[in-house]
Tab-separated table of C-alpha atoms and ligand atoms in Angstrom:
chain	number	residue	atom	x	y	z
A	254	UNK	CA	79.705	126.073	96.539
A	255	UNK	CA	80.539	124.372	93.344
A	256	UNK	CA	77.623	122.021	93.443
A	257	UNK	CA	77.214	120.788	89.925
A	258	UNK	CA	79.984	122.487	88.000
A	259	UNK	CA	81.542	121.210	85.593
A	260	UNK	CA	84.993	121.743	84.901
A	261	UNK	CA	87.452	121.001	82.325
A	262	UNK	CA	91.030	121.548	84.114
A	263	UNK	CA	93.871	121.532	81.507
A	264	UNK	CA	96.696	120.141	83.229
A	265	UNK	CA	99.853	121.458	80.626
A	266	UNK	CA	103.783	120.926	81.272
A	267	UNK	CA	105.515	122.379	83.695
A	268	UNK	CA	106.875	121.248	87.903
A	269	UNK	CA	103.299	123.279	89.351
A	270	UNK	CA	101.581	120.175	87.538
A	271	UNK	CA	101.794	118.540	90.896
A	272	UNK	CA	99.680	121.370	92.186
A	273	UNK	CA	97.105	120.470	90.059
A	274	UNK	CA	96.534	117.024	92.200
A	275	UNK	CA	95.659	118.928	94.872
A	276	UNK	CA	93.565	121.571	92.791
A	277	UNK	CA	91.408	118.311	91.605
A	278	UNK	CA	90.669	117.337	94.971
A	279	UNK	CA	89.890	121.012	96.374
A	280	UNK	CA	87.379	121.056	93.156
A	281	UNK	CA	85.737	117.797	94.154
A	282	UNK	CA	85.533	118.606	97.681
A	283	UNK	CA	83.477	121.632	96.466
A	284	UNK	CA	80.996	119.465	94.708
A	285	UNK	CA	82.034	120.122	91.011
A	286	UNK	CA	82.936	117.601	88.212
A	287	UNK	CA	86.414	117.881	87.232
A	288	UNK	CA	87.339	116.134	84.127
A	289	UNK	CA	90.938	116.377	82.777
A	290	UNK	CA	92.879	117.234	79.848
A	291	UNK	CA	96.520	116.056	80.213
A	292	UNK	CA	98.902	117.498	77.639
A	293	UNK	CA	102.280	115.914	76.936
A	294	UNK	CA	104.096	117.736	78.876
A	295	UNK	CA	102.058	117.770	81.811
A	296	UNK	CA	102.658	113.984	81.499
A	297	UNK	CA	106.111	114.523	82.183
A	298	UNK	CA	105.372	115.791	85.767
A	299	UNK	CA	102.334	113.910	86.776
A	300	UNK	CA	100.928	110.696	85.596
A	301	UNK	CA	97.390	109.950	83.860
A	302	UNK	CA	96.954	107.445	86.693
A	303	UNK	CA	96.481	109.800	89.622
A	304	UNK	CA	94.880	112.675	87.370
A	305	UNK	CA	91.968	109.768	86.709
A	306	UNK	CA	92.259	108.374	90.268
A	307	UNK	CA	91.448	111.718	91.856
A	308	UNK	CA	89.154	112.967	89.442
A	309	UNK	CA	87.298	109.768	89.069
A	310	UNK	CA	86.832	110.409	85.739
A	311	UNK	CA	88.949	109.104	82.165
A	312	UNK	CA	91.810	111.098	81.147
A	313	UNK	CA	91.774	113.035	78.035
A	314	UNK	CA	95.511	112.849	76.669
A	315	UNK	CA	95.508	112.723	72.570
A	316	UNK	CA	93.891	114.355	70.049
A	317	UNK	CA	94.252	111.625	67.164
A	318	UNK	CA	93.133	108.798	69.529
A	319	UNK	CA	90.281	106.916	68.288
A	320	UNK	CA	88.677	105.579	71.205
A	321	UNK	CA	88.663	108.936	72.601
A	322	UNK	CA	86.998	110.635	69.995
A	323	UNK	CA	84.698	107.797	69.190
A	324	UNK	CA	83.306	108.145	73.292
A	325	UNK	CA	83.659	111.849	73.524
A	326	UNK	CA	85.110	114.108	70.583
A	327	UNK	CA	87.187	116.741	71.373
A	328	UNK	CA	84.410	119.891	70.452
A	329	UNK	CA	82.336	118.158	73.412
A	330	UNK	CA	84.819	117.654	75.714
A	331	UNK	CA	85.696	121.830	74.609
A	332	UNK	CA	81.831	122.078	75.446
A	333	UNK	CA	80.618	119.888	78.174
A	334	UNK	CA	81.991	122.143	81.040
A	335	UNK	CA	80.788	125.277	83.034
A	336	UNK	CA	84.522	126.680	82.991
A	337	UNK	CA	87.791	125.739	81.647
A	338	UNK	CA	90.606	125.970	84.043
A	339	UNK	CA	94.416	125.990	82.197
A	340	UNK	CA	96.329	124.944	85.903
A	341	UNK	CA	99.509	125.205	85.255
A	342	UNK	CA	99.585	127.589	82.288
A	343	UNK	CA	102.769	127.695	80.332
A	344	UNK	CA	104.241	129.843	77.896
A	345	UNK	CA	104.278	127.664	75.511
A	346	UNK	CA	100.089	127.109	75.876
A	347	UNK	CA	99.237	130.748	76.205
A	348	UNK	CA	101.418	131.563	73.289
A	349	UNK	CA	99.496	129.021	71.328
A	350	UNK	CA	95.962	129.933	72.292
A	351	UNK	CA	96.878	134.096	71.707
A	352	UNK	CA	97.528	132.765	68.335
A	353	UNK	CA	94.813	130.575	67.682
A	354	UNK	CA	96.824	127.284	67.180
A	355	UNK	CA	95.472	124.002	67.453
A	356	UNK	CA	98.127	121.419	67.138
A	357	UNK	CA	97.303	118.913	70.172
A	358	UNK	CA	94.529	118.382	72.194
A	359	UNK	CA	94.637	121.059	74.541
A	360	UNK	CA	94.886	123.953	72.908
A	361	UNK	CA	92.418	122.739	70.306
A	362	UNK	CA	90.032	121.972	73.147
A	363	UNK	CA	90.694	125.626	73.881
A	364	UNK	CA	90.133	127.140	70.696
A	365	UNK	CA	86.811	124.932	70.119
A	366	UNK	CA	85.607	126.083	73.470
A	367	UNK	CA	82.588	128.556	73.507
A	368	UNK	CA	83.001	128.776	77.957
A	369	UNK	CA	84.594	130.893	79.685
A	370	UNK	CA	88.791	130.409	80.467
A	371	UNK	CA	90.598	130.578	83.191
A	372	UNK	CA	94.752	130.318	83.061
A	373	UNK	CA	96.837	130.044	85.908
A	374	UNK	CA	100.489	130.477	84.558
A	375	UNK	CA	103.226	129.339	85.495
A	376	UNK	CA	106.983	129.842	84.468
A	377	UNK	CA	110.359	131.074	85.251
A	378	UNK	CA	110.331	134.970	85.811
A	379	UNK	CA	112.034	135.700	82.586
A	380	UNK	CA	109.026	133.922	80.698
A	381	UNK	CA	106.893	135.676	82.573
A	382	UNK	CA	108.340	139.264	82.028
A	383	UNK	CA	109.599	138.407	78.756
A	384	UNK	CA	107.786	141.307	75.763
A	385	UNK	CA	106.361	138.404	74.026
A	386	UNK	CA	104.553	136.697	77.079
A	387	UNK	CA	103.268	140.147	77.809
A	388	UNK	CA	101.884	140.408	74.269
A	389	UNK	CA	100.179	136.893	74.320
A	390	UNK	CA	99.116	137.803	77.919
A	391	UNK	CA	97.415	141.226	76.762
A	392	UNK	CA	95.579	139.284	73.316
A	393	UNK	CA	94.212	136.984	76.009
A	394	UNK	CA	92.883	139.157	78.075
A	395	UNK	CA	91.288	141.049	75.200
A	396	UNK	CA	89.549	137.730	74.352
A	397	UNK	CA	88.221	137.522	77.762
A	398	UNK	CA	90.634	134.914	79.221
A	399	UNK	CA	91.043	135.363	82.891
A	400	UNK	CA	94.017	134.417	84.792
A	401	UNK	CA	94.879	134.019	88.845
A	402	UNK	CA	98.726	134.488	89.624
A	403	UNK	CA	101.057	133.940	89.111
A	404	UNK	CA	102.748	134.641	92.839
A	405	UNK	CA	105.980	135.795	93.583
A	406	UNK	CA	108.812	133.683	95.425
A	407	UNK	CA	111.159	131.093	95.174
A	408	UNK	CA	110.705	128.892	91.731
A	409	UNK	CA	111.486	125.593	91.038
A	410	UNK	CA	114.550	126.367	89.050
A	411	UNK	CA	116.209	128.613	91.524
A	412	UNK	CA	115.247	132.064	90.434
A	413	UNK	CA	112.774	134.213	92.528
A	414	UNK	CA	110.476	136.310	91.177
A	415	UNK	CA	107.027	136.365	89.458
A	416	UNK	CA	106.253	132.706	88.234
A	417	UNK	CA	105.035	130.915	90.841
A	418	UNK	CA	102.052	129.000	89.764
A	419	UNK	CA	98.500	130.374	92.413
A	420	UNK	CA	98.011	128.233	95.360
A	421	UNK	CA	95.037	125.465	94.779
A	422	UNK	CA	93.046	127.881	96.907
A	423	UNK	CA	93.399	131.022	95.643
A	424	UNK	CA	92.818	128.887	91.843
A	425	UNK	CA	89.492	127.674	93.386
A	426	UNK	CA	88.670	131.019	94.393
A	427	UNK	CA	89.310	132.530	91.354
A	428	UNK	CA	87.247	129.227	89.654
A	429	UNK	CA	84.164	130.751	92.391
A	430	UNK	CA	84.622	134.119	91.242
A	431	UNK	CA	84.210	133.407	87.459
A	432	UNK	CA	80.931	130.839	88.213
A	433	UNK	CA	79.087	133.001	91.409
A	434	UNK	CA	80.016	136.401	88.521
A	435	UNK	CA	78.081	134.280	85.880
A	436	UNK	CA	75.230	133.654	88.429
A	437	UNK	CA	73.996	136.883	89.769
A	438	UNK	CA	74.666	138.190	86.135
A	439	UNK	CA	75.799	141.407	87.889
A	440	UNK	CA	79.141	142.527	86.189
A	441	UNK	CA	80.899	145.739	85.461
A	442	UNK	CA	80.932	145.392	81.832
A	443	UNK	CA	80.553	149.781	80.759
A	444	UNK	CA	82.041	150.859	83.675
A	445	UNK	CA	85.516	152.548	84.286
A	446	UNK	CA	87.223	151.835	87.434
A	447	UNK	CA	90.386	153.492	89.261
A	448	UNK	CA	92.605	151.375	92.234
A	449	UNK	CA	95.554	152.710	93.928
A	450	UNK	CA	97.819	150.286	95.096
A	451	UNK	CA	101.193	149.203	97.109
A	452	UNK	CA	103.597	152.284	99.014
A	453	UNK	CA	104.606	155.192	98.246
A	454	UNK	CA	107.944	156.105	98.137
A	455	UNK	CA	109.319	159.986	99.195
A	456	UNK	CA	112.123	161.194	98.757
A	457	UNK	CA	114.600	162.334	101.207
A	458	UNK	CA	117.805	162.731	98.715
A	459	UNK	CA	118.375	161.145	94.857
A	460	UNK	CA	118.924	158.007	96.739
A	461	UNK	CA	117.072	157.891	100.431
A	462	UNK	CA	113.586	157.861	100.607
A	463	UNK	CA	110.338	157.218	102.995
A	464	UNK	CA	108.499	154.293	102.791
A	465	UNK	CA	106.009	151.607	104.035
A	466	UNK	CA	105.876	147.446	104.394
A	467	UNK	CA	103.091	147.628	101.881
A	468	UNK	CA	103.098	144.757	99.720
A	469	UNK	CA	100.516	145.921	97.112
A	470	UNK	CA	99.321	142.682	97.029
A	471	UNK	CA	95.605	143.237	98.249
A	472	UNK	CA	95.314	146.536	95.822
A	473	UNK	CA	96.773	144.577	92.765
A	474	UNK	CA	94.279	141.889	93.544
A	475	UNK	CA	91.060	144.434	93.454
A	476	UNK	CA	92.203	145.677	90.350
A	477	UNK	CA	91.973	142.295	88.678
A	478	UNK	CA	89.344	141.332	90.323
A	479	UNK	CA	87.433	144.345	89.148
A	480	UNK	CA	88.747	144.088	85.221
A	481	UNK	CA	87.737	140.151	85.303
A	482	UNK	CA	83.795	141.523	85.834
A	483	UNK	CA	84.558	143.955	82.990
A	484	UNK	CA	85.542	147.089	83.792
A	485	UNK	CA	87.790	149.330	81.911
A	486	UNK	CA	90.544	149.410	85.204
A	487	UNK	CA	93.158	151.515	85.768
A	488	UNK	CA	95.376	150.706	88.382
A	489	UNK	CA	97.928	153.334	89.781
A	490	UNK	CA	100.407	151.316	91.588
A	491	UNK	CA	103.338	152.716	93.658
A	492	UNK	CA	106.590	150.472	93.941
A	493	UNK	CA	106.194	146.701	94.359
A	494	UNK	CA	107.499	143.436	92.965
A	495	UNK	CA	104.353	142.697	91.519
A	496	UNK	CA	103.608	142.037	87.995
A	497	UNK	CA	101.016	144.364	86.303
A	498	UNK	CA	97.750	142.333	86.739
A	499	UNK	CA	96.026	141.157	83.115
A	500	UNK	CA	93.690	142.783	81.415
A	501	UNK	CA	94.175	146.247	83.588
A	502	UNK	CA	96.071	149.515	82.654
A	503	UNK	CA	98.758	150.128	85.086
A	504	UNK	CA	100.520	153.600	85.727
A	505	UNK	CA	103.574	153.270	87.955
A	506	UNK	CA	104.568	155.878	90.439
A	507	UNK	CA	106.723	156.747	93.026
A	508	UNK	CA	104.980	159.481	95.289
A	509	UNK	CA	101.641	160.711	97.155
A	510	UNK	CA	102.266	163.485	94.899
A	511	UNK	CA	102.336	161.506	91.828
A	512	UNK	CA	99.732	158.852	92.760
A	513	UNK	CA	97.074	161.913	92.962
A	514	UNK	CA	98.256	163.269	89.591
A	515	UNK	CA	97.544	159.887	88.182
A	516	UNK	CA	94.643	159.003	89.388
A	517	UNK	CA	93.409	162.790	88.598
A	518	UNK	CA	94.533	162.056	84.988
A	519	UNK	CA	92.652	159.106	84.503
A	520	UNK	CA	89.087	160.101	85.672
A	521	UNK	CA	86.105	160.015	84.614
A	522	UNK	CA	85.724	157.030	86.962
A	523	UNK	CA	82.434	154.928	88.297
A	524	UNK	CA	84.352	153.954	90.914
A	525	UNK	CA	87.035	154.808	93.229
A	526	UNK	CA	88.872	151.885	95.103
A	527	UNK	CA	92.542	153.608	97.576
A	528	UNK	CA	94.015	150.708	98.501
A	529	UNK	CA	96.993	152.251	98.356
A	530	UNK	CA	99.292	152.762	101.652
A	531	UNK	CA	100.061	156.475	100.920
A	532	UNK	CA	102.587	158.183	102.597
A	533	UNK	CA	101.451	160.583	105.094
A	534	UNK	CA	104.561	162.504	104.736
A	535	UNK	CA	107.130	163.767	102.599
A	536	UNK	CA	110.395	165.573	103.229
A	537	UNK	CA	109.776	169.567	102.784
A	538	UNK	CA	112.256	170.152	100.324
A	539	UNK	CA	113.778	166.920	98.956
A	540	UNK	CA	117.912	167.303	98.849
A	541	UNK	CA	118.750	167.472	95.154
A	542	UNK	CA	122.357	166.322	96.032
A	543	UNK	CA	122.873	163.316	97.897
A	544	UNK	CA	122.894	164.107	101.882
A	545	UNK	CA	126.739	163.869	103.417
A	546	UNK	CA	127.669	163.483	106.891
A	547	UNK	CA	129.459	166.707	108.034
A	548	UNK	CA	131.455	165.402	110.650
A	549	UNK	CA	129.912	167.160	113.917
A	550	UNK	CA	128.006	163.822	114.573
A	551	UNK	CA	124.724	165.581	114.251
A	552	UNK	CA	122.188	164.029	112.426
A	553	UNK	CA	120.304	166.545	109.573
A	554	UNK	CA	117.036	167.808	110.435
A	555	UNK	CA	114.171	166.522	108.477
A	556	UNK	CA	110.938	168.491	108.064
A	557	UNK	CA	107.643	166.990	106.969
A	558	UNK	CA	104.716	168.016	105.050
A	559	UNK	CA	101.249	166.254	104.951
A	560	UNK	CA	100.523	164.994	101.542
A	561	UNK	CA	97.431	164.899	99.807
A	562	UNK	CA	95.238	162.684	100.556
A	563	UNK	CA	94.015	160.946	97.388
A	564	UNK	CA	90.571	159.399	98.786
A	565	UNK	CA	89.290	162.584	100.362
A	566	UNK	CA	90.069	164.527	96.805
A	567	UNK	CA	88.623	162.045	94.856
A	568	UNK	CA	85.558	161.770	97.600
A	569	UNK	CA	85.132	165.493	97.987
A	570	UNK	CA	85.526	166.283	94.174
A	571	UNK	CA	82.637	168.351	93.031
A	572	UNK	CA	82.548	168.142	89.341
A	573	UNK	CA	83.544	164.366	88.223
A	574	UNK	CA	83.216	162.640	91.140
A	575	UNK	CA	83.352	158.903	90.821
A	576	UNK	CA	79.768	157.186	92.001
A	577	UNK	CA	81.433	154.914	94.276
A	578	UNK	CA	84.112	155.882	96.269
A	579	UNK	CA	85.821	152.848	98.097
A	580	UNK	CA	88.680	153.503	100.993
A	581	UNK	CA	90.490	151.508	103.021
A	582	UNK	CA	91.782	151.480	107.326
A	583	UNK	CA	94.199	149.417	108.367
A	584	UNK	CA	93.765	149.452	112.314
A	585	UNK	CA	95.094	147.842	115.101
A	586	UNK	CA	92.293	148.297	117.747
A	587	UNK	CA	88.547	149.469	117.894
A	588	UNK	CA	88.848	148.829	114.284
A	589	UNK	CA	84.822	149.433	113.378
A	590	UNK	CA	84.887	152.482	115.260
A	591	UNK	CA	87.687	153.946	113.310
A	592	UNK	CA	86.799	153.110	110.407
A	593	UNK	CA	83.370	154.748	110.445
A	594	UNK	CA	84.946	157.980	111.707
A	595	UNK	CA	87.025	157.994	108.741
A	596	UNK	CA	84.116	157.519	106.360
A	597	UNK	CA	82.550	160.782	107.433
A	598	UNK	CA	85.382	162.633	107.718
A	599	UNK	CA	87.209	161.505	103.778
A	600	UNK	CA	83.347	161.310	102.651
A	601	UNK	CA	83.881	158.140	101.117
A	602	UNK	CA	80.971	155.398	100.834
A	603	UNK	CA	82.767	152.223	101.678
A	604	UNK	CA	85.943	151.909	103.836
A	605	UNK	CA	87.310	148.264	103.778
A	606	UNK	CA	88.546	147.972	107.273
A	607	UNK	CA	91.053	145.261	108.407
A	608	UNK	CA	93.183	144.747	111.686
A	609	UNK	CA	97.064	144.875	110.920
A	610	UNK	CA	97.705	144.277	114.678
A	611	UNK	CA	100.250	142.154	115.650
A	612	UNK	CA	100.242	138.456	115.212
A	613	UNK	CA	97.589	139.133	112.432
A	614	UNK	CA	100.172	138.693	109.705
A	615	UNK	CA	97.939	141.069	107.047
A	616	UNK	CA	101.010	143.226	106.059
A	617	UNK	CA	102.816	141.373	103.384
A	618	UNK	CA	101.107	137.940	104.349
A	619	UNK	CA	98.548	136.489	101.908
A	620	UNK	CA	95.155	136.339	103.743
A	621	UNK	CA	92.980	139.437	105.001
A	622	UNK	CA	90.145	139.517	108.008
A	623	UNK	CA	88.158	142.727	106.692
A	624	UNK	CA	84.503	144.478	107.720
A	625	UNK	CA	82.800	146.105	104.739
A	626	UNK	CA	81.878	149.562	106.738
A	627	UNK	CA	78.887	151.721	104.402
A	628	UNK	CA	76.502	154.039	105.359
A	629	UNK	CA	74.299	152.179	107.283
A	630	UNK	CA	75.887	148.372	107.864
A	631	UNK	CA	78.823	146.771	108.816
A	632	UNK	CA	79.704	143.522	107.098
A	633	UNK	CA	82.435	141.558	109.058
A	634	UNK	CA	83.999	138.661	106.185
A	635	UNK	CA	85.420	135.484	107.690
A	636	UNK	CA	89.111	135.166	107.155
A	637	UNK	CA	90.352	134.736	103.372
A	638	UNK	CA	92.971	135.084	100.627
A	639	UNK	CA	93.323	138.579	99.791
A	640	UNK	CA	92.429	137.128	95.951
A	641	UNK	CA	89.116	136.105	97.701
A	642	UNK	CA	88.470	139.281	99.806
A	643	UNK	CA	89.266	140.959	95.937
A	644	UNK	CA	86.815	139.069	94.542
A	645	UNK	CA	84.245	139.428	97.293
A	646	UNK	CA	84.345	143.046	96.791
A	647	UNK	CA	84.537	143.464	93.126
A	648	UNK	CA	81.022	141.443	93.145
A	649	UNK	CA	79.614	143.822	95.880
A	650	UNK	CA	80.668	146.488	93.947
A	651	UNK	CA	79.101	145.027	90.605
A	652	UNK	CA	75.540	144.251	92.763
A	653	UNK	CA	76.149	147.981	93.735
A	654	UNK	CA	76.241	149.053	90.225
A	655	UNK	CA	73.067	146.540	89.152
A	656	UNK	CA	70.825	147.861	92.412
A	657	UNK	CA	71.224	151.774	91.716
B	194	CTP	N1	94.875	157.521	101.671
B	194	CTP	C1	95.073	158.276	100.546
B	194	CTP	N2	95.989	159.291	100.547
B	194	CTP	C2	96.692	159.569	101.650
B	194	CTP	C3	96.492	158.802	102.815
B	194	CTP	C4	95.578	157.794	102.790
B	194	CTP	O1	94.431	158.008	99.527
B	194	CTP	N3	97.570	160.552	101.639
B	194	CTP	C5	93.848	156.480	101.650
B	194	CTP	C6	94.387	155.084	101.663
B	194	CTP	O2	94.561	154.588	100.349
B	194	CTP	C7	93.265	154.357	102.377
B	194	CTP	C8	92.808	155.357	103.401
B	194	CTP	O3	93.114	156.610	102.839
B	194	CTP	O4	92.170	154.089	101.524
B	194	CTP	C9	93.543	155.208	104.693
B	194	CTP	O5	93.440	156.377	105.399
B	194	CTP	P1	94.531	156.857	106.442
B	194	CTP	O6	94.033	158.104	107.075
B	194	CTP	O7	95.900	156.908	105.872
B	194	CTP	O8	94.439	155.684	107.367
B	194	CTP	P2	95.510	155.095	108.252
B	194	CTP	O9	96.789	154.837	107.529
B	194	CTP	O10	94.813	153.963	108.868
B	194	CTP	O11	95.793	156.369	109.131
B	194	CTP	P3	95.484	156.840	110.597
B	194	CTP	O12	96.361	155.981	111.403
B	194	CTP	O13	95.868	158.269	110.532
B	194	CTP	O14	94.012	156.602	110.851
C-alpha cells in the first residue's frame, strides 16, 4: 500500500526507540523507503547498526558531519521524503519543533521540512499531561503536525497512564492515513464536525452512579481522525482515561443529559458522528444526599427514565441539521439487520455497525470488525485497529463531502 513512499522516520530518545525497529520493517514490508534520522538520544536505546541494517539505507546521525552533508545535506534529507514520521516523539523534540529550534539534526530536519509530519509521542504520563506539553502539543497541531497515540497502560518507568508510545501498526496506519488523504485529495478542510464519545455516567446519589464498559477509545479515535483531514472537530466525550486527542476541541461531560446539551451547543455541524455509549437510563430523581442503608435489609427502589437520545435529535432536527448524520450499533447477533432498522427509525444516514458478542473482544479491546450500513449498501470492513476503522471512515466521510 506504501509502494514508493518515501519516508523519513525520526527515531529521537526515549525506551519506545526499540519500537521503531519493528516500525522500519512494517514500513518496508509495505513497499516504502524508510530512511532514518537517529538523534542522540535515540542512540542511547538503539544502535545506528540495526537502524541501517533494517532500513538498508545510511544513517543520518549529526548535523555538523561533513561527509554527511557533502552526500546529502540536511534541507534534502528534510525534503526527499513523502512524509516525516517523529517515532518515538519526546518532549523534549516536540517542545523544540513548537518553538522553532534547530539545534541538532533532527529538529532542524524538521523545521527545514516543507512535507507533511507525523509524531508519535512518547513519555511518562506526567510529560504527557504536563500544561506545557499541552501547549507545544496544541502549536503543533495548529501547524498541521499530526500525531497517533500515545496509548494508555503500563510505561516503562512504572507509572500507568497516557504515554505509551502507538503500536508499529496503528503508526503505519496512521502513516496510510496521512499518504491515501493526500491521494484522493478529498479532505475536510471548511467543514465543522461533532463526535460523541466514551460512557455516560448517571447518577444514582453524590457518589453512586450508572454506567457502561465503554472505553471511548473508538469515538476518541474518529475525532482525530476527522480533525487530521481538517475539520474544525468538536468532540463531546463522557468519562474515560483518555487524553483529549490533538488538534480537536473537547467538552467533558458526565450525563445523557449533558452530552445532548453539548453537542446542541456546539452546532452548526456538517457532520454528526454518536459514538458515544449513552446511557439509556437515568435514576428519576437523583438522591441529593448520599443513599444509607436503613436497617430493614431492603434494598431502595430505583426508578428509571429514558434519556434522550442524542442521534435521533440531532437526525430529526429540523432547522440546523448536520448534512451527515453518522450513528453507531453495537450488536451481538443479526447485526446487519439491526442496524438497518435503527437507521430508519433514528433517521440517521450511516450507522457503523459492529458485533460486541462474546469472544469478539471489541469492548475495551483495541481492534473493531464493523459494516458501514447507508441507504442503499452495506460495506462489511475486514478486521482492524479501531485507529484504522477511524481513519477508514473519516476518508469515507471526506469522499462523502467531495461527491455531493
Ligand atoms: N445513542 C445516543 N443517545 C442515546 C442512546 C444512543 O446518541 N440515548 C446513539 C449512540 O451513540 C449510537 C446509537 O445511538 O450511535 C446506538 O443506539 P442504541 O439504540 O443505544 O443502540 P444499542 O445500544 O445497540 O441499543 P439497543 O440494544 O436498544 O438496540
Amino acid at each position: 500500500m506504501l509502494n514508493g513512499k518515501r519516508i523519513l522516520l525520526i527515531i529521537s530518545g526515549g525506551i519506545a526507540a526499540y519500537k521503531a525497529l519493528d516500525l522500519i520493517r512494517r514500513l518496508k514490508e509495505q513497499g516504502a523507503g524508510v530512511r532514518c534520522v537517529l538523534s542522540r538520544g535515540g542512540a542511547q536505546f538503539v544502535t545506528p547498526l540495526s537502524v541501517a541494517a533494517l532500513s538498508e539505507e545510511a544513517v543520518y546521525q549529526d548535523l555538523f558531519s561533513l561527509k554527511d552533508e557533502s552526500e546529502m545535506g540536511h534541507i534534502r534529507l528534510s525534503r526527499e521524503a513523502d512524509l516525516l514520521v517523529v517515532a518515538p516523539a519526546s518532549a523534549d523534540l516536540m517542545a523544540k519543533m513548537a518553538a522553532g529550534l534547530a539545534d541538532d539534526l533532527a529538529s532542524t530536519v524538521l523545521l527545514a521540512t516543507d512535507k507533511p509530519v507525523l509524531l508519535a509521542p512518547a513519555m511518562n504520563t506526567r510529560m504527557w499531561e504536563h500544561p506545557a506539553t499541552r501547549r507545544n502539543l496544541a502549536t503543533l497541531a495548529d501547524d498541521g503536525v499530526r500525531t497517533v497515540g500515545p496509548g494508555q497502560g503500563d510505561l516503562a518507568c512504572g507509572e500507568v497512564g497516557a504515554g505509551r508510545m502507538a503500536e508499529p501498526m496503528e503508526i503505519l496506519a496512521a502513516v496510510q492515513a496521512c499518504l491515501g488523504a493526500e491521494n484522493s485529495g478529498a479532505t475536510l478542510h471548511g467543514r465543522r464536525a461533532i463526535v460523541t464519545s466514551g460512557p455516560t455516567y448517571e447518577a444514582i446519589d453524590p457518589v453512586r452512579y450508572i454506567a457502561n464498559r465503554s472505553s471511548g477509545k473508538q469515538g476518541h479515535a474518529i475525532a482525530e481522525a476527522i480533525a487530521r483531514l481538517g475539520a474544525d472537530t468538536v468532540l463531546v466525550a463522557g468519562p474515560t482515561n483518555l487524553a483529549d486527542p490533538v488538534g480537536v476541541e473537547t467538552v467533558r461531560v458526565e450525563s445523557a443529559r449533558q452530552m445532548l446539551a453539548a453537542c446542541e451547543q456546539a452546532l452548526p455541524a456538517d457532520v454528526a458522528i454518536c459514538a458515544a455509549a449513552v446511557a439509556d437510563w437515568r435514576v428519576d430523581g437523583t438522591a441529593q444526599q448520599k443513599m444509607k442503608k436503613d436497617g430493614s435489609g431492603q434494598p431502595p427502589a430505583l426508578a428509571l427514565v429514558e434519556n434522550p437520545d442524542i442521534l435521533a435529535s440531532l437526525a430529526h432536527l429540523q432547522d440546523g441539521r448536520p448534512d451527515l448524520v453518522v450513528g453507531f450499533a453495537a450488536e451481538t447477533e443479526q447485526v446487519v439487520d439491526y442496524a438497518q432498522a435503527k437507521r430508519a427509525r433514528k433517521r440517521c444516514d450511516w450507522i457503523v455497525a459492529n458485533d460486541v458478542s462474546d469472544g469478539t473482544g471489541v469492548m475495551g479491546g483495541d481492534d473493531n470488525t464493523v459494516h458501514l450500513v447507508t441507504a442503499d449498501a452495506v460495506d462489511s470492513w475486514p478486521t482492524m485497529s479501531k485507529q484504522d476503522v477511524a481513519a477508514t471512515l473519516a476518508r469515507r466521510i471526506a469522499d462523502h463531502f467531495d461527491i455531493s
